[in-house]
Short mmCIF file of N, CA and C in Angstrom, two decimals:
data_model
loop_
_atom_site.label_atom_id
_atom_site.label_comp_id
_atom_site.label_asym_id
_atom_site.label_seq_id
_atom_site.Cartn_x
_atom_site.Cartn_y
_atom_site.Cartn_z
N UNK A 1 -13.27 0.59 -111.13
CA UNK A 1 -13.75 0.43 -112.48
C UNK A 1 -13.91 -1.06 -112.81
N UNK A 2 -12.95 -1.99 -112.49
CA UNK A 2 -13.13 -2.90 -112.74
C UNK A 2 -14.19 -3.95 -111.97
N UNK A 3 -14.67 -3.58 -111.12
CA UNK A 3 -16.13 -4.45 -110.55
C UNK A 3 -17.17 -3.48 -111.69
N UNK A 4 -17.25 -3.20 -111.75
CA UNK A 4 -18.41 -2.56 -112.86
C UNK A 4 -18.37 -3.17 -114.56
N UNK A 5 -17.38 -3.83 -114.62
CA UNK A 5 -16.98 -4.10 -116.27
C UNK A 5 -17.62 -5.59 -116.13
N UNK A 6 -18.74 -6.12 -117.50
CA UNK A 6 -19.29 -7.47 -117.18
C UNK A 6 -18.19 -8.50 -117.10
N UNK A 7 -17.36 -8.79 -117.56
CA UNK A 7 -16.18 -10.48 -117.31
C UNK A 7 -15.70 -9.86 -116.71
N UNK A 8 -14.74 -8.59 -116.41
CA UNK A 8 -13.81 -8.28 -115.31
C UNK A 8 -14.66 -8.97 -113.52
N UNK A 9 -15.53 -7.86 -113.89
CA UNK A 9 -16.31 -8.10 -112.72
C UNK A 9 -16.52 -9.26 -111.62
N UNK A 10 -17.02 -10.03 -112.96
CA UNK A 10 -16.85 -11.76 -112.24
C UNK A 10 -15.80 -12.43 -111.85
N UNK A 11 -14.66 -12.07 -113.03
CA UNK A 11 -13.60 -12.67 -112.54
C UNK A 11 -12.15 -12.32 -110.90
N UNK A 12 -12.76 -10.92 -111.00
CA UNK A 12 -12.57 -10.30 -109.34
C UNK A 12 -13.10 -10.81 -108.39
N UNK A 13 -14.74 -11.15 -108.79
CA UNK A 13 -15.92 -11.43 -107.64
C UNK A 13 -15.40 -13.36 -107.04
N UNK A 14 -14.59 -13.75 -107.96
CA UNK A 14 -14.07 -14.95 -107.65
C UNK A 14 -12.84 -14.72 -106.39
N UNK A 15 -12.39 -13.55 -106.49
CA UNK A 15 -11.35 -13.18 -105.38
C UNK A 15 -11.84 -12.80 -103.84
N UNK A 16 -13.28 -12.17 -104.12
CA UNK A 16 -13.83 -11.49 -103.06
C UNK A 16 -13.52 -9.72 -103.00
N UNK A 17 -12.40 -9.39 -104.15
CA UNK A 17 -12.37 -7.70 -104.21
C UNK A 17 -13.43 -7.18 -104.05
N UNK A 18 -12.84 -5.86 -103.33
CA UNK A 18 -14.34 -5.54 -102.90
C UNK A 18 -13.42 -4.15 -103.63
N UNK A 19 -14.60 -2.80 -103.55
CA UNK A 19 -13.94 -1.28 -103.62
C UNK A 19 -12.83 -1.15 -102.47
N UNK A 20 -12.05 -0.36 -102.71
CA UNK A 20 -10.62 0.18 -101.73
C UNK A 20 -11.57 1.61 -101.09
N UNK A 21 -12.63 2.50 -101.56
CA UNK A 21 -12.92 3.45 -100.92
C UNK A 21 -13.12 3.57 -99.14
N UNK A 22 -12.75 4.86 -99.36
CA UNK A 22 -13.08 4.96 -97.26
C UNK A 22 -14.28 4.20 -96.35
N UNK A 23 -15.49 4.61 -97.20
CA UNK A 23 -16.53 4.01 -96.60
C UNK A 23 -16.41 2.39 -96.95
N UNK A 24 -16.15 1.63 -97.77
CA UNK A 24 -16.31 0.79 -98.40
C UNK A 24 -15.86 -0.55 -96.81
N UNK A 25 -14.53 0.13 -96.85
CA UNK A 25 -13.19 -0.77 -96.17
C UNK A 25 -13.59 -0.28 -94.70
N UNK A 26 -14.47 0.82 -94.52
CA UNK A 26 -14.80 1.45 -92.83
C UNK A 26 -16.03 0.37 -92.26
N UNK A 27 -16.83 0.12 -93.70
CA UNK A 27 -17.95 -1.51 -93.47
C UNK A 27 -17.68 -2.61 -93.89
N UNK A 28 -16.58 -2.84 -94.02
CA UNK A 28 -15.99 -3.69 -93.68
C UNK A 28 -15.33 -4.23 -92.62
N UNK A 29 -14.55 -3.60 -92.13
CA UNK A 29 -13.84 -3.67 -90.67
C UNK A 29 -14.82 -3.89 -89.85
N UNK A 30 -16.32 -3.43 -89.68
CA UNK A 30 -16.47 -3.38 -89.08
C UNK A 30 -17.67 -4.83 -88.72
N UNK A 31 -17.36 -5.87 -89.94
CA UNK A 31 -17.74 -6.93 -89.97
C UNK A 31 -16.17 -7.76 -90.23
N UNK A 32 -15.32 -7.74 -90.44
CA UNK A 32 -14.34 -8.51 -89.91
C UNK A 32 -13.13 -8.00 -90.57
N UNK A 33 -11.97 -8.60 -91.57
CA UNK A 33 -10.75 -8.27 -91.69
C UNK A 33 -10.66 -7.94 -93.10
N UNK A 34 -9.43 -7.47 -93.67
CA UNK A 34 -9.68 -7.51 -95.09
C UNK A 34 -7.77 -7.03 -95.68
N UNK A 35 -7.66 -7.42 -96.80
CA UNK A 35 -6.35 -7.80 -96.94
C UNK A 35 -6.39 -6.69 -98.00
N UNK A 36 -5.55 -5.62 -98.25
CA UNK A 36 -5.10 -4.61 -99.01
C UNK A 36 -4.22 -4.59 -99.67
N UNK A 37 -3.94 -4.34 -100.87
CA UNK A 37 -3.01 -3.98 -101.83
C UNK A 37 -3.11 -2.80 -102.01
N UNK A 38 -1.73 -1.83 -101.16
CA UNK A 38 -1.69 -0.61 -101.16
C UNK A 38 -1.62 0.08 -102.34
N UNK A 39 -0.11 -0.78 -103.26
CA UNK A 39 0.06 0.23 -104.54
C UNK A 39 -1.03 0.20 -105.52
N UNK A 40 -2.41 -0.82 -105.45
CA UNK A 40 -3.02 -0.76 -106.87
C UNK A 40 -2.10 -0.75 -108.10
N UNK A 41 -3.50 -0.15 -108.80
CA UNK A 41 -3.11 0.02 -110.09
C UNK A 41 -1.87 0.74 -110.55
N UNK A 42 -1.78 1.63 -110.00
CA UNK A 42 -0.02 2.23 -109.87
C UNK A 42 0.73 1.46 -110.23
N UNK A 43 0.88 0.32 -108.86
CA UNK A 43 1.68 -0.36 -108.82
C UNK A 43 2.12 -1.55 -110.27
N UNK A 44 1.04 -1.64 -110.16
CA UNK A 44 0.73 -3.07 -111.19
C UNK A 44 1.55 -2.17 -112.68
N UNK A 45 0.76 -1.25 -113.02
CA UNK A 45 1.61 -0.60 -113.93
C UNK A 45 3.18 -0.19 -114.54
N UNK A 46 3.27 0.50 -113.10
CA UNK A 46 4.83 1.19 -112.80
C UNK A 46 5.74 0.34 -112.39
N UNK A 47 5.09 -1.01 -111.97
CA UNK A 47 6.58 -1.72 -111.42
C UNK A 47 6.89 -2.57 -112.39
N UNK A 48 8.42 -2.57 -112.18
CA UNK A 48 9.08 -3.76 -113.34
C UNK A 48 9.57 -4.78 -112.72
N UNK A 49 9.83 -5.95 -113.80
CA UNK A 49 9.97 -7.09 -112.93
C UNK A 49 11.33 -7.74 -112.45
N UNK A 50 12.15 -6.64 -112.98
CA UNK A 50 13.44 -6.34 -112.81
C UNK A 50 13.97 -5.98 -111.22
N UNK A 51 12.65 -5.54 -110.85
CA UNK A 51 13.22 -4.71 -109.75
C UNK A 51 11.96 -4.44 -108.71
N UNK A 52 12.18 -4.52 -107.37
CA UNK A 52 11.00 -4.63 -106.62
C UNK A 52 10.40 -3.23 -106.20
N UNK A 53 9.57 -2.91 -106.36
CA UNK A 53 9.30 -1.53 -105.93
C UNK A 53 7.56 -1.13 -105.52
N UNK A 54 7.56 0.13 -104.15
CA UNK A 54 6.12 -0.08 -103.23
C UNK A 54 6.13 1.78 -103.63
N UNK A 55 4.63 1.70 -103.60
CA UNK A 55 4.20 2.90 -104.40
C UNK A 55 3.63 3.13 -103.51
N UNK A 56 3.90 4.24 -101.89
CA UNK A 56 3.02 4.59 -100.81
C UNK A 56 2.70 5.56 -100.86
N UNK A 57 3.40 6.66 -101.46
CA UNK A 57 3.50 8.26 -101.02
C UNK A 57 2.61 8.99 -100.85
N UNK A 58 1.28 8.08 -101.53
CA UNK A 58 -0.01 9.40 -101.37
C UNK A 58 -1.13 8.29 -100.80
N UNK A 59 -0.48 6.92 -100.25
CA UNK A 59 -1.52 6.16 -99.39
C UNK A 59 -1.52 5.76 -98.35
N UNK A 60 -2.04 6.68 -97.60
CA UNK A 60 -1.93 6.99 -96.04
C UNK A 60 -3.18 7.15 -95.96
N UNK A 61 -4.52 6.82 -96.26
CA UNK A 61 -5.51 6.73 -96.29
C UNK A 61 -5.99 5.68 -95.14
N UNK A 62 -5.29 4.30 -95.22
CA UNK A 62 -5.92 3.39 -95.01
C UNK A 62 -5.42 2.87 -93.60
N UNK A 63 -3.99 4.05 -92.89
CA UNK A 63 -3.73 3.74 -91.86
C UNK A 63 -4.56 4.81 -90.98
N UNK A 64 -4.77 5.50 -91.59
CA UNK A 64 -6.06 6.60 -90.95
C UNK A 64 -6.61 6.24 -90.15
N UNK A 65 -8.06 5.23 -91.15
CA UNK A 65 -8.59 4.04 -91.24
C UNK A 65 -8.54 3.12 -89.89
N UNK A 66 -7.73 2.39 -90.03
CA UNK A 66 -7.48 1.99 -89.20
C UNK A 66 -6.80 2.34 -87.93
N UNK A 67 -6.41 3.74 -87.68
CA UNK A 67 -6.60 4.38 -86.49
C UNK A 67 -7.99 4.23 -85.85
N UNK A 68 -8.58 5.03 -86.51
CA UNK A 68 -9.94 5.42 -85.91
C UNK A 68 -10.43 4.24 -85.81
N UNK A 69 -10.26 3.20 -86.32
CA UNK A 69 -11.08 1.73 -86.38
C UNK A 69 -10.95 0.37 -84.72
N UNK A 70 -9.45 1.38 -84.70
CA UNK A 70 -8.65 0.28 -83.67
C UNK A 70 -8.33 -0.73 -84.33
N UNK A 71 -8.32 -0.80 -85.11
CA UNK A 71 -7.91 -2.18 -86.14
C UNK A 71 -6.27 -2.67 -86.23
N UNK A 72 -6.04 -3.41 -86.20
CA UNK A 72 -4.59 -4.36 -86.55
C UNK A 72 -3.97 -3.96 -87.45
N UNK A 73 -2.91 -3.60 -87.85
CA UNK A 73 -2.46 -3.25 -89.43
C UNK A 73 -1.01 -4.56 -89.66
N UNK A 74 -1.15 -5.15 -90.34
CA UNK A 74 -0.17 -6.47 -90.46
C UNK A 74 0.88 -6.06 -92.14
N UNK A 75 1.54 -5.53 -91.88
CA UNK A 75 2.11 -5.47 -92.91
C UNK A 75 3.09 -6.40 -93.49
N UNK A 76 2.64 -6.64 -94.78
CA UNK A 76 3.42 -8.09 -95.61
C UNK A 76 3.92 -7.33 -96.77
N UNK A 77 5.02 -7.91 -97.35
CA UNK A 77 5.43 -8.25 -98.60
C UNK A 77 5.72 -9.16 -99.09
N UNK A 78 5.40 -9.29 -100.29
CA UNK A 78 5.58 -10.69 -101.51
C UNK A 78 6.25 -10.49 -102.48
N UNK A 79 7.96 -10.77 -102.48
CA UNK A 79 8.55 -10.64 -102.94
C UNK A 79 8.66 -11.74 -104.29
N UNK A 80 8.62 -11.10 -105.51
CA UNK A 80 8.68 -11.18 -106.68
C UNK A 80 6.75 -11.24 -107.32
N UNK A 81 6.17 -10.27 -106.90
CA UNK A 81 5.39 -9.55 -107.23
C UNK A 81 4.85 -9.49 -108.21
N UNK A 82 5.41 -8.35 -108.40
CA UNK A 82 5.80 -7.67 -109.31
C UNK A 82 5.88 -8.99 -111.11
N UNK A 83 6.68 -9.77 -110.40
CA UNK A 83 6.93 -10.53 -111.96
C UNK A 83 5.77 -11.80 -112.00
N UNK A 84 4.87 -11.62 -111.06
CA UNK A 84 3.07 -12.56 -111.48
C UNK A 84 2.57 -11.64 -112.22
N UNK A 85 2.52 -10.34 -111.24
CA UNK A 85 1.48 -9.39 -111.89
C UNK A 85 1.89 -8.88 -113.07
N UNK A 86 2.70 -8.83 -113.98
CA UNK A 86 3.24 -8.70 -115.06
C UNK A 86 2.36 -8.53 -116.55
N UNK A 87 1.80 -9.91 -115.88
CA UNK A 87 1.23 -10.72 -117.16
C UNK A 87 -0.02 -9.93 -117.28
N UNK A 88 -0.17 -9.14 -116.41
CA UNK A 88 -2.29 -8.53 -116.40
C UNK A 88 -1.75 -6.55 -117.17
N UNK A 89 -0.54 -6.42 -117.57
CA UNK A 89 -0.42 -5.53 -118.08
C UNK A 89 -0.61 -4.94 -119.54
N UNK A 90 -1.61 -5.52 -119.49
CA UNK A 90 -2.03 -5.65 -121.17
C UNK A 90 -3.41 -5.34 -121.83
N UNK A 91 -3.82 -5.00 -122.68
CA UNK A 91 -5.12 -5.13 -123.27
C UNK A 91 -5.97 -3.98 -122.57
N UNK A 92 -6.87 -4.47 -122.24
CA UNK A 92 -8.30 -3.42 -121.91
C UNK A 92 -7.56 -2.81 -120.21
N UNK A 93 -7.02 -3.54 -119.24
CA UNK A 93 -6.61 -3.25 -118.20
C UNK A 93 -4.89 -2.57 -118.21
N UNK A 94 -4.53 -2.37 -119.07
CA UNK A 94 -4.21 -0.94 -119.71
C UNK A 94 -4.54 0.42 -119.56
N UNK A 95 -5.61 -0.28 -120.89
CA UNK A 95 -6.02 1.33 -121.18
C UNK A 95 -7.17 1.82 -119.86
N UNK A 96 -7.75 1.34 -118.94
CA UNK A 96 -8.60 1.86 -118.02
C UNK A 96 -7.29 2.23 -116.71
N UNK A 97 -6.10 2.07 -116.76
CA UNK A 97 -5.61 2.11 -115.87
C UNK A 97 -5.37 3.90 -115.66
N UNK A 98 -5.31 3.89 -114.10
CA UNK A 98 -5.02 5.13 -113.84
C UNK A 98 -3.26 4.83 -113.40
N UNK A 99 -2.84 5.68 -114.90
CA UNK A 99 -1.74 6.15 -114.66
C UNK A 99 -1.09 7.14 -113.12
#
């Protein structure tokens, strides 16, 4: 949703976000690498900054993915997270969030 919104849009397109969909990230790989944030919007939502917490249970999508891809899977964490992303819990990216 948010590449489609006019200022959101741009201000993502400064990151290089691209869509998380299957096909999206399958043409991708297959022009070079790409760095994932599993929990999304979930995450950004549901986590507090109290406390560190990874929202996987229904994203197993993207190691699929990268089965079939042969691709590398590098898994990182960035601990205290949670208390940057904090600050984007507000306003219009709110209310579009999927709970």
């Amino acid at each position: 949703i948010l590449l489609y919104m006019p200022l959101l849009k741009d201000i993502v397109g400064i990151f290089h976000c691209i869509d998380a969909s299957a096909k999206t990230l399958a043409h991708r790989l297959k022009h070079g690498s790409f760095a994932l944030y599993v929990g999304g919007m979930t995450e950004l939502f549901l986590a507090s900054p109290k406390r560190e917490v990874v929202f996987l249970s229904k994203r197993k999508g993207f190691i699929k993915l990268a089965l079939r891809s042969n691709a590398d899977i590098v898994p990182v964490y960035l601990f205290g997270n949670t208390t940057c992303l904090n600050a984007l819990t507000w306003g219009p990216l709110a209310e579009i969030s999927r709970r």
